[in-house]
Amino acid sequence: MEISKMLLSNDDVAADDNLACSGLDEPHELYFGAVSPPVIQTSLFVQKNYQAYCDDMLHEAERFIYSRGLNPTVQMVEQKLAKLERGEACRCFASGMGAISAVLMANLNARDHIILVNNVYGPAMALVRQMAEKYGITYDVVLDGNLDSIARKITPDTRMIYAESPGTMTMNVVDLAAIARLARARNITTAIDNTWATPLFQKPLTLGFDIVIHSCTKYLGGHSDLIAGAVITSQQRMAAIRDFSHQLLGAVLSPFAAWLLLRGLRTLPVRMPRHQENALRVIEYLATRPEVENIRHPCMATPEQQAIIHQQMSGFSGLFSFEIRGGHFATVKRFIDACRIFKVGCSWGGYESLIISPNRGYNEAGLAADHIAPGLIRLSVGQESPALLTDDLDTAFAAIAGMHKGEA
């Protein structure tokens, strides 16, 4: 696959996605013509009389009563995200984990079985383990994402298939349409964390998935200044999520965080092509380094995965991993500490470029179980000049020169 042919520009972003991100369809007349929506920073909304209050309480899911339910600023961003993902309904949460928790808690009961496909976000995996211990659910993990492997794990108690694609750290891609067909034939709910691709580059609901989850903290916010999550699905499925794990668990998004998220969405169609272009330029550089093996990004996928990618993705984000040949914790540590432009940080999706490794020096057995090499390094490529980023990596490679010869 030729990298130069894969660059997506803002002109290539679908017109309706550009419209959803912009302010063109917002009700400016309701806010005195303000081009930037106001922050409706209130905990409650008063009614004109008690009968109106009683009527509103009968329609609590659709009316402004208390900001743990609906808030105009939050509702505006929810409507935009639903349009972007081609969903019927969206609810926003105080974090990505709030969104993940809401989906799992609303859809799983004691003794239900869930299949986790691909390398999923670590805290999501930890939550499933806790739910197994505390509430008696059961689970299986299918790292290879192969359809036959998934089918073999299905039991009469399987209620959900939960996926990531590309997967955390490994960036493996799985066939979402095929998984959705398998699940629907067995009346199993499908959910996916779509944070890596954003709705611009992948729309799982159009591929047959039932529920899409986002950590809006990442690319959707885009400025590393908010924590938020979102769930997009059908109206019917949202009713269960809204009534139980949104309203009652209460991990709702604040109006100010929603306003920041609205601001981030304004520039999403401009930022994502830049993240993509910068990442591909860094990948081109890494491909020339003899110290590097297994660059883990969809543009470097196997021919089999590339066929899937062309069917379900329209672009790439700036998050990827690579492996240092023969690397171990000391190598990883020295490489990361030598960087100056790439900052050490666990999140991603903002302006700044970040670098981490899943290798903590004490967990290599766990990494092996997850099929993750000890020399794996993850980069979140930001908006800086690619020349600056590759110069920074040059310095890091110089710092580890000779370590394969036993230098500590």
C-alpha positions as CSV (number, residue, x, y, z in Angstrom):
1,M,0.0,0.0,0.0
2,E,1.5,3.3,-1.1
3,I,1.5,5.8,1.8
4,S,1.5,8.8,-0.4
5,K,-1.9,7.7,-1.9
6,M,-3.6,7.5,1.5
7,L,-3.4,11.2,2.5
8,L,-6.9,12.5,3.3
9,S,-7.5,16.3,3.0
10,N,-10.2,18.4,4.5
11,D,-11.8,18.5,1.0
12,D,-12.2,14.7,1.2
13,V,-14.2,14.8,4.4
14,A,-17.9,14.1,3.7
15,A,-20.0,17.2,3.3
16,D,-22.5,16.1,5.9
17,D,-19.7,15.4,8.4
18,N,-18.3,18.9,7.8
19,L,-21.8,20.2,8.4
20,A,-22.3,18.2,11.6
21,C,-19.0,19.5,13.0
22,S,-19.7,23.1,12.0
23,G,-22.1,25.6,13.5
24,L,-24.1,26.1,10.3
25,D,-27.1,24.1,11.5
26,E,-27.1,25.5,15.1
27,P,-30.1,27.6,16.3
28,H,-28.2,30.9,16.6
29,E,-31.5,32.8,16.8
30,L,-32.1,31.3,20.2
31,Y,-28.9,32.7,21.6
32,F,-29.1,36.3,20.3
33,G,-27.1,35.4,17.2
34,A,-24.1,34.2,19.1
35,V,-21.8,32.2,16.8
36,S,-20.4,30.4,19.7
37,P,-23.1,28.5,21.7
38,P,-23.5,29.7,25.2
39,V,-22.7,27.5,28.2
40,I,-26.1,26.8,30.0
41,Q,-24.3,26.4,33.3
42,T,-27.3,25.4,35.5
43,S,-28.2,22.5,37.6
44,L,-31.9,22.8,37.2
45,F,-34.6,24.5,35.1
46,V,-37.8,26.0,36.7
47,Q,-41.3,25.5,35.3
48,K,-43.9,28.2,35.0
49,N,-46.3,26.4,37.3
50,Y,-46.8,23.1,39.1
51,Q,-48.9,21.5,36.3
52,A,-46.1,22.2,33.9
53,Y,-43.7,20.6,36.3
54,C,-45.9,17.5,36.5
55,D,-46.2,17.3,32.8
56,D,-42.5,17.6,32.3
57,M,-41.8,14.9,34.8
58,L,-43.9,12.5,32.6
59,H,-41.5,13.3,29.7
60,E,-38.2,13.6,31.6
61,A,-36.1,12.1,28.8
62,E,-37.1,14.8,26.4
63,R,-37.4,18.0,28.5
64,F,-35.1,20.3,30.5
65,I,-35.7,19.7,34.2
66,Y,-32.4,18.9,35.8
67,S,-28.9,18.8,34.1
68,R,-28.3,15.2,35.2
69,G,-30.8,14.5,32.5
70,L,-30.9,17.0,29.7
71,N,-29.0,20.3,29.3
72,P,-29.1,22.5,26.2
73,T,-25.3,22.7,25.8
74,V,-24.8,19.0,26.3
75,Q,-27.7,18.2,24.0
76,M,-26.2,20.2,21.2
77,V,-23.0,18.2,21.2
78,E,-25.0,14.9,21.6
79,Q,-27.0,15.8,18.4
80,K,-23.7,16.5,16.5
81,L,-22.1,13.2,17.6
82,A,-25.3,11.3,16.6
83,K,-25.2,12.8,13.1
84,L,-21.5,12.1,12.7
85,E,-21.9,8.4,13.6
86,R,-25.2,8.1,11.7
87,G,-27.0,7.1,14.9
88,E,-30.4,7.9,16.2
89,A,-29.4,9.0,19.7
90,C,-26.4,10.0,21.7
91,R,-25.7,10.5,25.4
92,C,-22.5,12.1,26.7
93,F,-20.7,11.1,29.9
94,A,-18.1,12.6,32.2
95,S,-15.4,10.3,30.8
96,G,-14.8,7.6,28.3
97,M,-14.9,5.1,31.1
98,G,-18.2,6.5,32.1
99,A,-19.5,5.7,28.6
100,I,-18.0,2.2,28.6
101,S,-19.4,1.5,32.1
102,A,-22.8,2.7,31.1
103,V,-22.9,0.3,28.1
104,L,-21.8,-2.7,30.0
105,M,-24.0,-2.1,33.1
106,A,-27.1,-1.5,31.0
107,N,-26.6,-4.5,28.8
108,L,-25.2,-7.2,31.1
109,N,-26.8,-9.1,33.9
110,A,-25.4,-11.7,36.3
111,R,-24.3,-14.9,34.5
112,D,-24.3,-13.2,31.1
113,H,-21.3,-13.8,28.9
114,I,-19.3,-11.1,26.9
115,I,-16.7,-11.7,24.3
116,L,-14.0,-9.0,24.0
117,V,-12.5,-8.9,20.5
118,N,-9.0,-7.5,19.8
119,N,-6.7,-5.8,22.3
120,V,-9.2,-3.5,24.1
121,Y,-8.5,-0.5,26.3
122,G,-6.9,-1.7,29.6
123,P,-9.3,0.0,32.0
124,A,-12.3,-1.5,30.0
125,M,-10.7,-4.9,30.4
126,A,-10.2,-4.3,34.1
127,L,-13.8,-3.3,34.5
128,V,-15.0,-6.5,32.9
129,R,-12.8,-8.5,35.3
130,Q,-14.3,-6.6,38.2
131,M,-17.8,-7.3,37.0
132,A,-17.0,-11.0,36.6
133,E,-15.7,-11.0,40.2
134,K,-18.5,-8.9,41.8
135,Y,-21.5,-9.6,39.6
136,G,-21.0,-13.0,38.2
137,I,-20.7,-12.2,34.5
138,T,-18.3,-14.4,32.4
139,Y,-16.0,-13.3,29.6
140,D,-13.7,-14.5,26.9
141,V,-11.0,-12.6,25.0
142,V,-10.3,-13.2,21.3
143,L,-7.1,-11.3,20.5
144,D,-6.8,-12.4,16.8
145,G,-10.3,-11.1,15.9
146,N,-10.8,-14.1,13.6
147,L,-14.5,-14.8,12.9
148,D,-14.1,-18.5,13.6
149,S,-12.3,-17.8,16.8
150,I,-15.2,-15.6,17.9
151,A,-17.9,-18.1,16.9
152,R,-16.2,-20.8,18.9
153,K,-16.5,-18.6,22.1
154,I,-20.2,-18.0,21.7
155,T,-22.4,-19.7,24.3
156,P,-26.1,-19.7,25.0
157,D,-25.4,-16.9,27.6
158,T,-23.4,-14.6,25.3
159,R,-25.1,-11.2,25.3
160,M,-22.5,-8.9,23.9
161,I,-19.5,-8.8,21.6
162,Y,-17.3,-5.8,22.5
163,A,-14.6,-4.8,20.1
164,E,-11.9,-2.2,19.3
165,S,-10.6,-1.7,15.8
166,P,-7.8,-0.8,15.5
167,G,-6.9,-2.4,18.7
168,T,-5.2,-0.8,21.7
169,M,-1.4,-0.8,21.3
170,T,-1.3,-3.5,18.6
171,M,-3.5,-1.6,16.1
172,N,-4.9,-4.8,14.7
173,V,-7.9,-4.4,12.5
174,V,-10.9,-6.7,12.6
175,D,-13.8,-7.2,10.2
176,L,-16.6,-5.2,11.8
177,A,-19.3,-6.1,9.2
178,A,-18.6,-9.8,9.5
179,I,-18.7,-9.6,13.3
180,A,-22.0,-7.7,13.2
181,R,-23.5,-10.3,10.9
182,L,-22.4,-13.1,13.2
183,A,-23.8,-11.4,16.2
184,R,-27.2,-10.5,14.7
185,A,-27.7,-14.0,13.5
186,R,-27.5,-15.0,17.2
187,N,-29.3,-12.0,18.7
188,I,-26.1,-10.7,20.4
189,T,-25.5,-7.0,21.0
190,T,-22.4,-5.5,19.4
191,A,-20.5,-2.6,20.9
192,I,-17.3,-0.9,19.7
193,D,-14.9,1.7,21.1
194,N,-14.4,3.9,18.0
195,T,-12.1,6.5,19.6
196,W,-9.0,5.7,17.4
197,A,-10.7,6.3,14.0
198,T,-13.2,9.0,15.0
199,P,-16.6,9.2,13.2
200,L,-14.8,10.8,10.2
201,F,-12.8,7.7,9.4
202,Q,-15.0,4.8,10.5
203,K,-18.8,4.5,11.1
204,P,-19.5,1.2,12.8
205,L,-23.2,1.7,13.0
206,T,-23.3,1.7,9.1
207,L,-21.5,-1.6,9.2
208,G,-24.1,-3.3,11.4
209,F,-22.8,-2.6,14.9
210,D,-25.4,-1.7,17.6
211,I,-23.5,0.7,19.9
212,V,-20.6,3.0,19.4
213,I,-18.5,4.4,22.3
214,H,-16.1,7.3,22.2
215,S,-13.6,8.8,24.6
216,C,-14.2,12.4,23.6
217,T,-11.1,13.3,25.6
218,K,-9.0,12.3,22.6
219,Y,-9.5,13.5,19.0
220,L,-13.0,14.7,19.3
221,G,-12.0,17.3,22.0
222,G,-8.6,17.6,20.5
223,H,-7.0,20.1,22.9
224,S,-6.2,17.9,26.0
225,D,-8.3,20.1,28.2
226,L,-11.5,18.1,28.8
227,I,-12.5,14.6,29.9
228,A,-15.7,13.2,28.3
229,G,-17.3,10.2,26.8
230,A,-20.2,9.4,24.4
231,V,-22.5,6.5,23.5
232,I,-24.3,6.5,20.1
233,T,-27.0,4.0,19.2
234,S,-30.6,3.6,18.3
235,Q,-33.4,5.3,20.3
236,Q,-34.6,1.9,21.6
237,R,-31.2,0.9,22.9
238,M,-30.5,4.3,24.3
239,A,-33.6,4.2,26.4
240,A,-32.1,1.4,28.6
241,I,-28.8,3.2,28.8
242,R,-30.3,6.5,29.5
243,D,-32.7,5.4,32.2
244,F,-30.3,3.2,34.2
245,S,-26.7,3.9,33.5
246,H,-26.9,7.6,32.5
247,Q,-29.6,9.0,34.8
248,L,-29.2,6.7,37.8
249,L,-25.4,6.2,37.8
250,G,-25.1,9.9,37.1
251,A,-21.7,10.1,35.3
252,V,-23.0,12.9,33.1
253,L,-21.1,15.5,31.1
254,S,-21.0,19.0,32.6
255,P,-22.2,22.0,30.4
256,F,-18.7,23.5,30.3
257,A,-17.0,20.3,29.2
258,A,-19.7,20.0,26.5
259,W,-18.9,23.5,25.3
260,L,-15.2,22.6,25.1
261,L,-16.2,19.5,23.1
262,L,-18.3,21.6,20.7
263,R,-15.3,23.8,20.2
264,G,-13.2,20.8,19.4
265,L,-15.6,19.4,16.9
266,R,-15.5,22.7,14.9
267,T,-11.9,21.8,13.8
268,L,-12.1,18.0,13.7
269,P,-12.3,17.8,9.9
270,V,-9.2,20.0,9.7
271,R,-7.2,18.4,12.5
272,M,-7.7,14.7,11.6
273,P,-6.1,14.9,8.1
274,R,-3.1,16.7,9.7
275,H,-2.7,14.0,12.3
276,Q,-2.9,11.4,9.5
277,E,-0.4,13.1,7.3
278,N,2.1,13.7,10.1
279,A,1.8,10.1,11.3
280,L,2.4,8.7,7.8
281,R,5.5,10.9,7.4
282,V,6.8,9.6,10.7
283,I,6.1,6.0,9.6
284,E,8.0,6.6,6.4
285,Y,10.9,7.6,8.5
286,L,10.7,4.7,10.9
287,A,10.5,2.3,8.0
288,T,14.1,3.3,7.1
289,R,15.5,2.5,10.6
290,P,17.2,-0.8,11.0
291,E,16.4,-0.8,14.7
292,V,12.6,-0.9,14.0
293,E,10.4,-3.9,13.2
294,N,6.6,-4.4,13.1
295,I,5.3,-0.8,12.6
296,R,1.8,-1.2,13.9
297,H,-0.5,1.1,12.0
298,P,-3.3,0.2,9.5
299,C,-1.2,1.5,6.6
300,M,1.3,-1.2,7.4
301,A,-1.3,-4.0,7.8
302,T,-1.2,-7.4,6.1
303,P,-2.9,-7.7,2.6
304,E,-5.8,-9.5,4.3
305,Q,-6.3,-6.7,6.8
306,Q,-5.9,-4.0,4.1
307,A,-8.9,-5.5,2.2
308,I,-10.9,-5.0,5.4
309,I,-9.6,-1.5,5.9
310,H,-10.7,-0.4,2.5
311,Q,-14.2,-1.7,3.2
312,Q,-14.7,0.0,6.6
313,M,-12.3,2.9,7.0
314,S,-11.8,6.2,5.0
315,G,-8.7,7.5,6.8
316,F,-6.3,7.1,9.7
317,S,-5.5,8.9,12.9
318,G,-2.1,9.6,14.3
319,L,-1.9,6.9,17.0
320,F,0.4,3.9,16.3
321,S,3.1,1.7,17.7
322,F,6.3,0.2,16.6
323,E,8.7,-2.3,18.1
324,I,12.4,-1.8,18.7
325,R,14.2,-4.9,17.4
326,G,15.3,-7.0,20.4
327,G,14.0,-4.3,22.7
328,H,13.5,-4.7,26.5
329,F,12.6,-2.3,29.3
330,A,16.0,-0.7,29.5
331,T,16.0,0.1,25.8
332,V,12.4,1.4,25.9
333,K,13.2,3.6,28.9
334,R,16.3,5.1,27.4
335,F,14.6,5.7,24.1
336,I,11.6,7.5,25.6
337,D,13.7,9.6,28.0
338,A,15.9,10.8,25.1
339,C,12.9,12.4,23.4
340,R,12.2,16.1,23.8
341,I,9.4,16.9,21.4
342,F,7.5,13.7,22.2
343,K,6.4,14.1,25.8
344,V,5.7,11.2,28.1
345,G,1.9,11.0,28.6
346,C,-0.7,8.3,28.7
347,S,-3.5,10.0,26.7
348,W,-3.5,11.0,23.0
349,G,-5.4,13.0,20.4
350,G,-4.3,16.6,21.2
351,Y,-2.0,19.0,19.5
352,E,1.1,17.7,21.3
353,S,2.9,14.5,20.4
354,L,3.2,11.9,23.1
355,I,5.2,8.7,23.7
356,I,4.8,5.8,26.1
357,S,5.3,2.0,26.2
358,P,3.1,-0.7,27.8
359,N,6.3,-2.1,29.2
360,R,6.6,-0.9,32.8
361,G,9.6,-3.1,33.7
362,Y,7.5,-5.4,35.9
363,N,4.7,-6.7,33.6
364,E,6.4,-8.4,30.7
365,A,4.6,-11.7,31.4
366,G,1.3,-9.9,31.0
367,L,2.5,-8.3,27.8
368,A,3.4,-11.7,26.4
369,A,-0.1,-13.0,27.3
370,D,-1.6,-10.1,25.3
371,H,0.8,-10.7,22.4
372,I,2.6,-7.4,22.9
373,A,6.4,-7.3,22.4
374,P,8.6,-5.9,25.2
375,G,10.1,-3.4,22.9
376,L,6.8,-1.9,21.8
377,I,6.6,1.9,21.9
378,R,3.4,3.9,21.2
379,L,3.4,7.3,19.5
380,S,0.6,9.8,19.4
381,V,1.6,12.1,16.5
382,G,0.3,15.6,17.0
383,Q,0.3,18.7,15.0
384,E,3.9,19.7,15.0
385,S,6.2,19.6,11.9
386,P,7.1,16.1,10.9
387,A,10.7,17.2,10.5
388,L,10.8,18.2,14.2
389,L,9.3,14.8,15.1
390,T,11.7,12.7,13.1
391,D,14.7,14.7,14.3
392,D,13.5,14.0,17.9
393,L,13.3,10.3,17.1
394,D,16.8,10.5,15.5
395,T,18.1,11.6,18.9
396,A,16.3,8.8,20.7
397,F,17.7,6.1,18.3
398,A,21.2,7.6,18.9
399,A,20.7,7.2,22.6
400,I,20.0,3.5,22.3
401,A,22.9,2.8,19.9
402,G,25.0,-0.1,21.2
403,M,22.5,-1.4,23.7
404,H,22.0,-4.6,21.7
405,K,25.6,-5.2,22.4
406,G,24.9,-5.4,26.1
407,E,25.3,-1.7,27.0
408,A,23.1,-0.9,30.0
